[in-house]
GROMACS .gro file of C-alpha atoms in nm:
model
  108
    1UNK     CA    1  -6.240   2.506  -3.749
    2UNK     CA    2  -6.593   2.510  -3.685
    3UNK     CA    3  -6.740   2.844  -3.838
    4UNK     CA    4  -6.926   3.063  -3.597
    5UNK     CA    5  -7.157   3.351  -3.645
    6UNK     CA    6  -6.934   3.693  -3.684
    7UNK     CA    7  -7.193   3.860  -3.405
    8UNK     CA    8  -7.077   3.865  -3.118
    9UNK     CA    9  -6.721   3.942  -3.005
   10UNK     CA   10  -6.464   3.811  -2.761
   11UNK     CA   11  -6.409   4.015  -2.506
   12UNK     CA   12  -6.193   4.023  -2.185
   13UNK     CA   13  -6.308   3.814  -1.866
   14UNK     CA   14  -6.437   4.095  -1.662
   15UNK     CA   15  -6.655   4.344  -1.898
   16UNK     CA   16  -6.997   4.113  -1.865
   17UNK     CA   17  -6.977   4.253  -1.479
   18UNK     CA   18  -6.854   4.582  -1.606
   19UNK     CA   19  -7.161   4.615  -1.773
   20UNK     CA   20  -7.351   4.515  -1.513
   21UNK     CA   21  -7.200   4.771  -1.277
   22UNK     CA   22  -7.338   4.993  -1.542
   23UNK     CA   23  -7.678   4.884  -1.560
   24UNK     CA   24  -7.737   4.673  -1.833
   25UNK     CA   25  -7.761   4.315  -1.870
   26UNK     CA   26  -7.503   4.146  -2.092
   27UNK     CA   27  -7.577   3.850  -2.337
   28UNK     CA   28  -7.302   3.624  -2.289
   29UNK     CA   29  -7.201   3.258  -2.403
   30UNK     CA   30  -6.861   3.113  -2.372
   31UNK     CA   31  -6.763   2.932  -2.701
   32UNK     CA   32  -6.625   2.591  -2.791
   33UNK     CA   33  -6.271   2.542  -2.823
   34UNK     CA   34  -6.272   2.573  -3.162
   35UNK     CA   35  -6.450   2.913  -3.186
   36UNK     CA   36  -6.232   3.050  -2.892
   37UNK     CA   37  -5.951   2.984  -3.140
   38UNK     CA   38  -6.070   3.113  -3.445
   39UNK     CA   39  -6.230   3.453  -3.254
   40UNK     CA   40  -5.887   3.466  -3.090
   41UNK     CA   41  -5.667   3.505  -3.441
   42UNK     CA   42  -5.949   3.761  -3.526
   43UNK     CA   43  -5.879   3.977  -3.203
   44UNK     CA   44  -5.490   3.970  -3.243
   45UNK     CA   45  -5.578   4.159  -3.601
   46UNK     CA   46  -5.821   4.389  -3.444
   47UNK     CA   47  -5.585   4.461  -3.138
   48UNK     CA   48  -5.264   4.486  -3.403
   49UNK     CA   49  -5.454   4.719  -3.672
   50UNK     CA   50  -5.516   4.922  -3.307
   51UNK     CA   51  -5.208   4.930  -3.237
   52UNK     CA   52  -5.117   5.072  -3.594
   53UNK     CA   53  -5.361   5.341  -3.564
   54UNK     CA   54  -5.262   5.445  -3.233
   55UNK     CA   55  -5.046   5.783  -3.143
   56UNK     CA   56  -4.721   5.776  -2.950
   57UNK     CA   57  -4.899   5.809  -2.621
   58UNK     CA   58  -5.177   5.524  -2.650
   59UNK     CA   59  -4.947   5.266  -2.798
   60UNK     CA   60  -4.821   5.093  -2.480
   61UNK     CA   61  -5.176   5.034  -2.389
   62UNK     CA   62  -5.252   4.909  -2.720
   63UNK     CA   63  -4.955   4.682  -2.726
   64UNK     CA   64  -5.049   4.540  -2.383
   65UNK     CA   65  -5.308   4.467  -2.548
   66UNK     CA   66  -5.174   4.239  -2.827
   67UNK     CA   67  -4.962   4.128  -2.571
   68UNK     CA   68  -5.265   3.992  -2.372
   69UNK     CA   69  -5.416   3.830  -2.710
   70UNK     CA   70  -5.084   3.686  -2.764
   71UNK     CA   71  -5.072   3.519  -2.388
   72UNK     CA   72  -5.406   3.374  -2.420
   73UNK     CA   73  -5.362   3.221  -2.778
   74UNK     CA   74  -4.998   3.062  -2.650
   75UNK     CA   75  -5.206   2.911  -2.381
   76UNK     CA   76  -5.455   2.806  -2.569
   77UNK     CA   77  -5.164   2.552  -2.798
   78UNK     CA   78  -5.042   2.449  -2.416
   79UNK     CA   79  -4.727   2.719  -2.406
   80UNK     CA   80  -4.693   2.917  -2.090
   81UNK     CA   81  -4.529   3.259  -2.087
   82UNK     CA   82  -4.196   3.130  -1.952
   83UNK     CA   83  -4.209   2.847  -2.215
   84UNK     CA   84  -4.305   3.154  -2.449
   85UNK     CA   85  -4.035   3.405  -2.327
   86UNK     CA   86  -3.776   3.050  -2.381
   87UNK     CA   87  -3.871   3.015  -2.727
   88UNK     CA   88  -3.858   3.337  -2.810
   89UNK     CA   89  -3.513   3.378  -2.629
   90UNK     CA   90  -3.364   3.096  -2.823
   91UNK     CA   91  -3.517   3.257  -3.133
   92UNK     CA   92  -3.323   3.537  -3.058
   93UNK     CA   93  -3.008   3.376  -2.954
   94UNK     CA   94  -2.998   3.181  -3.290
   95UNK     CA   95  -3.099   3.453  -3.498
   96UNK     CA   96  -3.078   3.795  -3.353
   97UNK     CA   97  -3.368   4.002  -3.223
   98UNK     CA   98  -3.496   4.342  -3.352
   99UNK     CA   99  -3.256   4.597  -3.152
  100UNK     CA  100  -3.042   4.696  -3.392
  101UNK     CA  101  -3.290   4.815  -3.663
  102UNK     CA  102  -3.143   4.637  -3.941
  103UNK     CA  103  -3.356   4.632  -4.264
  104UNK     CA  104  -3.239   4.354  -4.559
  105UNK     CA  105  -3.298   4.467  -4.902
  106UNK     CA  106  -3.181   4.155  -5.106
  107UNK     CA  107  -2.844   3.994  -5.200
  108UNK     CA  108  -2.562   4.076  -5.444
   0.00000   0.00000   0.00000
C-alpha cells in the first residue's frame, strides 16, 4: 500500500457541497486506489469505535454507518451487496449466525 499523509480524511460523497452550502470552500482531492483502500480500513475503525461509544438511541445511525464503510470497501475488492448478502448467507447456513447468543468458553 502506498503510504499517504494521515491529514486529511475520507469523507462521504456529498459533504464538499455541504460545506459549500455553508459558506466555506472545501480542499478536496480524490485519492489513488491504493490510498482509498488503506483510508477506507481506517474509517471502518473510526465508524466501529463510534459505534462502541454510542448510547442505545444513536447506535442504528452509527451502525448504518459501518454498514456504509462496509458497502464501499466490498466494492472496492469487486463484491456487490447481493454477492455480499450471498456470502454472508452461506456463511451462515454453514456455520450458524449470531441469533442465538451463544458464547464458547473452551472444550472439555
Amino acid at each position: 500500500m502506498e503510504p499517504h499523509s494521515r491529514h486529511g480524511k475520507l469523507v462521504r460523497d456529498l459533504i464538499p457541497q455541504i460545506i459549500r452550502e455553508d459558506g466555506a470552500e472545501p480542499v478536496t482531492y480524490t485519492a489513488s486506489r491504493e490510498e482509498y483502500r488503506s483510508r477506507l480500513r481506517d474509517k471502518l475503525g473510526e465508524e466501529v469505535a463510534e459505534f462502541l461509544d454510542a448510547d442505545e438511541d444513536s447506535a442504528p445511525e452509527e451502525l448504518a454507518d459501518v454498514l456504509e464503510v462496509v458497502r464501499a470497501l466490498a466494492a472496492d475488492l469487486g463484491v456487490g451487496a447481493d454477492q455480499l448478502e450471498k456470502i454472508r448467507a452461506a456463511k451462515a447456513a454453514a456455520r450458524g449466525a449470531f441469533a442465538q447468543r451463544t458464547v464458547w468458553t473452551g472444550n472439555r
